[in-house]
């Protein structure tokens, strides 16, 4: 897939594992509460980088970590709803694989979570998925994949 430009056979990302995704948020405390109460994440730590005007909160659910970052100079960008949410550069969605997507959809509906694209099969990529939106507009895909 990639070409080496030197004689070295070392791989830059050897033994790689995905650690976290960072979401820039306007209210780190409110967003942490939402991810904990609605999606079941656990609080790991919060740190205030006073010199930079940044507060970071790390949340974890199993092997998935989310870093919520509040910056004093945040710039809000409106992301279109699915299926056009990937029209803005950057991370377009947080994708979470679940064992039972139908049950997850039922729970999302019962909690009144904003479903911005309803549960549907996507045969070309062998998934069933629906999309919700957190209170600050970040898109979360909840899916079950045949290949996962």
Short mmCIF file of N, CA, C and O in Angstrom, two decimals, residues 49-101:
data_model
loop_
_atom_site.label_atom_id
_atom_site.label_comp_id
_atom_site.label_asym_id
_atom_site.label_seq_id
_atom_site.Cartn_x
_atom_site.Cartn_y
_atom_site.Cartn_z
N UNK A 49 -5.18 23.10 31.20
CA UNK A 49 -3.92 23.65 30.70
C UNK A 49 -4.07 25.17 30.71
O UNK A 49 -4.39 25.78 29.68
N UNK A 50 -3.86 25.78 31.87
CA UNK A 50 -4.12 27.22 32.06
C UNK A 50 -3.34 28.10 31.09
O UNK A 50 -3.87 29.10 30.61
N UNK A 51 -2.11 27.73 30.80
CA UNK A 51 -1.28 28.55 29.89
C UNK A 51 -1.85 28.63 28.48
O UNK A 51 -1.54 29.55 27.72
N UNK A 52 -2.68 27.64 28.11
CA UNK A 52 -3.23 27.58 26.75
C UNK A 52 -4.73 27.89 26.71
O UNK A 52 -5.31 27.90 25.63
N UNK A 53 -5.35 28.06 27.85
CA UNK A 53 -6.79 28.29 27.87
C UNK A 53 -7.58 27.07 27.45
O UNK A 53 -8.62 27.18 26.81
N UNK A 54 -7.08 25.90 27.82
CA UNK A 54 -7.68 24.63 27.38
C UNK A 54 -7.96 23.74 28.59
O UNK A 54 -7.12 23.61 29.48
N UNK A 55 -9.13 23.12 28.59
CA UNK A 55 -9.45 22.08 29.56
C UNK A 55 -9.74 20.81 28.78
O UNK A 55 -10.51 20.83 27.82
N UNK A 56 -9.10 19.73 29.18
CA UNK A 56 -9.29 18.44 28.50
C UNK A 56 -9.83 17.42 29.50
O UNK A 56 -9.32 17.29 30.61
N UNK A 57 -10.86 16.71 29.08
CA UNK A 57 -11.43 15.62 29.86
C UNK A 57 -11.35 14.35 29.03
O UNK A 57 -11.78 14.34 27.87
N UNK A 58 -10.82 13.30 29.63
CA UNK A 58 -10.72 12.01 28.96
C UNK A 58 -11.80 11.08 29.50
O UNK A 58 -11.97 10.95 30.72
N UNK A 59 -12.51 10.46 28.57
CA UNK A 59 -13.55 9.49 28.90
C UNK A 59 -13.19 8.16 28.24
O UNK A 59 -12.53 8.15 27.20
N UNK A 60 -13.66 7.06 28.84
CA UNK A 60 -13.35 5.76 28.27
C UNK A 60 -14.57 4.84 28.35
O UNK A 60 -15.33 4.87 29.32
N UNK A 61 -14.71 4.04 27.30
CA UNK A 61 -15.69 2.95 27.28
C UNK A 61 -14.97 1.76 26.66
O UNK A 61 -14.70 1.77 25.45
N UNK A 62 -14.60 0.80 27.47
CA UNK A 62 -13.81 -0.33 26.96
C UNK A 62 -12.49 0.17 26.42
O UNK A 62 -11.76 0.89 27.09
N UNK A 63 -12.19 -0.15 25.16
CA UNK A 63 -10.95 0.27 24.53
C UNK A 63 -11.05 1.62 23.83
O UNK A 63 -10.07 2.13 23.30
N UNK A 64 -12.23 2.23 23.82
CA UNK A 64 -12.44 3.50 23.14
C UNK A 64 -12.30 4.65 24.13
O UNK A 64 -12.93 4.65 25.19
N UNK A 65 -11.45 5.61 23.79
CA UNK A 65 -11.29 6.81 24.62
C UNK A 65 -11.67 8.03 23.80
O UNK A 65 -11.40 8.10 22.60
N UNK A 66 -12.29 8.97 24.47
CA UNK A 66 -12.65 10.25 23.86
C UNK A 66 -12.00 11.34 24.69
O UNK A 66 -12.06 11.32 25.92
N UNK A 67 -11.36 12.28 24.01
CA UNK A 67 -10.79 13.45 24.67
C UNK A 67 -11.68 14.63 24.31
O UNK A 67 -11.75 15.04 23.15
N UNK A 68 -12.39 15.15 25.30
CA UNK A 68 -13.21 16.34 25.10
C UNK A 68 -12.35 17.54 25.46
O UNK A 68 -11.79 17.60 26.56
N UNK A 69 -12.23 18.48 24.53
CA UNK A 69 -11.32 19.62 24.73
C UNK A 69 -12.11 20.92 24.60
O UNK A 69 -12.75 21.17 23.58
N UNK A 70 -12.05 21.71 25.65
CA UNK A 70 -12.68 23.03 25.63
C UNK A 70 -11.58 24.07 25.54
O UNK A 70 -10.67 24.10 26.36
N UNK A 71 -11.65 24.92 24.51
CA UNK A 71 -10.66 25.96 24.28
C UNK A 71 -11.34 27.31 24.43
O UNK A 71 -12.43 27.51 23.89
N UNK A 72 -10.70 28.22 25.14
CA UNK A 72 -11.28 29.55 25.36
C UNK A 72 -11.54 30.31 24.06
O UNK A 72 -12.35 31.23 24.02
N UNK A 73 -10.86 29.94 22.98
CA UNK A 73 -11.01 30.66 21.70
C UNK A 73 -11.66 29.77 20.64
O UNK A 73 -11.32 29.86 19.47
N UNK A 74 -12.62 28.97 21.03
CA UNK A 74 -13.26 28.02 20.12
C UNK A 74 -13.95 28.74 18.96
O UNK A 74 -14.48 29.84 19.11
N UNK A 75 -13.91 28.11 17.80
CA UNK A 75 -14.60 28.59 16.61
C UNK A 75 -15.65 27.54 16.23
O UNK A 75 -15.31 26.39 16.00
N UNK A 76 -16.89 27.93 16.19
CA UNK A 76 -17.98 27.00 15.89
C UNK A 76 -18.16 26.86 14.38
O UNK A 76 -18.23 27.85 13.67
N UNK A 77 -18.20 25.60 13.90
CA UNK A 77 -18.46 25.31 12.49
C UNK A 77 -19.70 24.43 12.45
O UNK A 77 -19.78 23.41 13.13
N UNK A 78 -20.68 24.83 11.67
CA UNK A 78 -21.91 24.05 11.55
C UNK A 78 -21.67 22.88 10.60
O UNK A 78 -21.33 23.08 9.44
N UNK A 79 -21.84 21.67 11.11
CA UNK A 79 -21.68 20.47 10.29
C UNK A 79 -23.06 20.08 9.76
O UNK A 79 -24.00 19.98 10.54
N UNK A 80 -23.18 19.85 8.47
CA UNK A 80 -24.47 19.38 7.93
C UNK A 80 -24.84 18.03 8.53
O UNK A 80 -23.97 17.28 8.98
N UNK A 81 -26.11 17.73 8.52
CA UNK A 81 -26.57 16.43 9.03
C UNK A 81 -26.29 15.33 8.00
O UNK A 81 -26.15 15.61 6.81
N UNK A 82 -26.23 14.07 8.46
CA UNK A 82 -26.06 12.96 7.51
C UNK A 82 -27.18 12.96 6.49
O UNK A 82 -28.30 13.34 6.82
N UNK A 83 -26.89 12.63 5.27
CA UNK A 83 -25.68 11.99 4.78
C UNK A 83 -24.61 12.98 4.31
O UNK A 83 -23.59 12.57 3.78
N UNK A 84 -24.80 14.27 4.51
CA UNK A 84 -23.83 15.26 4.02
C UNK A 84 -22.86 15.75 5.10
O UNK A 84 -22.15 16.73 4.89
N UNK A 85 -22.81 15.08 6.24
CA UNK A 85 -21.98 15.51 7.36
C UNK A 85 -20.49 15.45 7.05
O UNK A 85 -19.69 16.09 7.72
N UNK A 86 -20.11 14.70 6.03
CA UNK A 86 -18.68 14.60 5.68
C UNK A 86 -18.24 15.68 4.70
O UNK A 86 -17.14 15.62 4.17
N UNK A 87 -19.06 16.70 4.49
CA UNK A 87 -18.71 17.80 3.59
C UNK A 87 -17.79 18.82 4.26
O UNK A 87 -17.23 19.67 3.59
N UNK A 88 -17.63 18.73 5.59
CA UNK A 88 -16.74 19.62 6.32
C UNK A 88 -15.47 18.84 6.62
O UNK A 88 -15.52 17.70 7.08
N UNK A 89 -14.32 19.47 6.37
CA UNK A 89 -13.05 18.80 6.63
C UNK A 89 -12.91 18.43 8.09
O UNK A 89 -13.42 19.11 8.97
N UNK A 90 -12.20 17.36 8.34
CA UNK A 90 -11.95 16.91 9.71
C UNK A 90 -12.74 15.66 10.01
O UNK A 90 -13.28 15.00 9.11
N UNK A 91 -12.81 15.34 11.27
CA UNK A 91 -13.55 14.14 11.69
C UNK A 91 -15.03 14.37 11.44
O UNK A 91 -15.61 15.33 11.96
N UNK A 92 -15.65 13.51 10.66
CA UNK A 92 -17.06 13.70 10.31
C UNK A 92 -18.00 13.02 11.29
O UNK A 92 -19.15 13.41 11.41
N UNK A 93 -17.50 12.00 11.99
CA UNK A 93 -18.37 11.28 12.91
C UNK A 93 -17.52 10.42 13.83
O UNK A 93 -16.39 10.09 13.53
N UNK A 94 -18.11 10.09 14.95
CA UNK A 94 -17.57 9.09 15.85
C UNK A 94 -18.37 7.83 15.56
O UNK A 94 -19.60 7.86 15.65
N UNK A 95 -17.73 6.74 15.17
CA UNK A 95 -18.44 5.51 14.83
C UNK A 95 -18.25 4.49 15.95
O UNK A 95 -17.12 4.18 16.32
N UNK A 96 -19.37 4.00 16.46
CA UNK A 96 -19.34 3.05 17.56
C UNK A 96 -20.02 1.77 17.12
O UNK A 96 -21.20 1.78 16.75
N UNK A 97 -19.28 0.67 17.15
CA UNK A 97 -19.82 -0.64 16.80
C UNK A 97 -20.50 -1.24 18.01
O UNK A 97 -19.95 -1.21 19.12
N UNK A 98 -21.69 -1.78 17.82
CA UNK A 98 -22.45 -2.43 18.90
C UNK A 98 -22.83 -3.84 18.46
O UNK A 98 -22.90 -4.14 17.26
N UNK A 99 -23.09 -4.70 19.43
CA UNK A 99 -23.48 -6.08 19.12
C UNK A 99 -24.92 -6.18 18.61
O UNK A 99 -25.24 -7.05 17.83
N UNK A 100 -25.79 -5.28 19.09
CA UNK A 100 -27.21 -5.31 18.73
C UNK A 100 -27.67 -3.90 18.38
O UNK A 100 -28.08 -3.13 19.25
N UNK A 101 -27.58 -3.55 17.10
CA UNK A 101 -27.90 -2.19 16.67
C UNK A 101 -29.38 -1.89 16.79
O UNK A 101 -29.76 -0.74 17.08
#
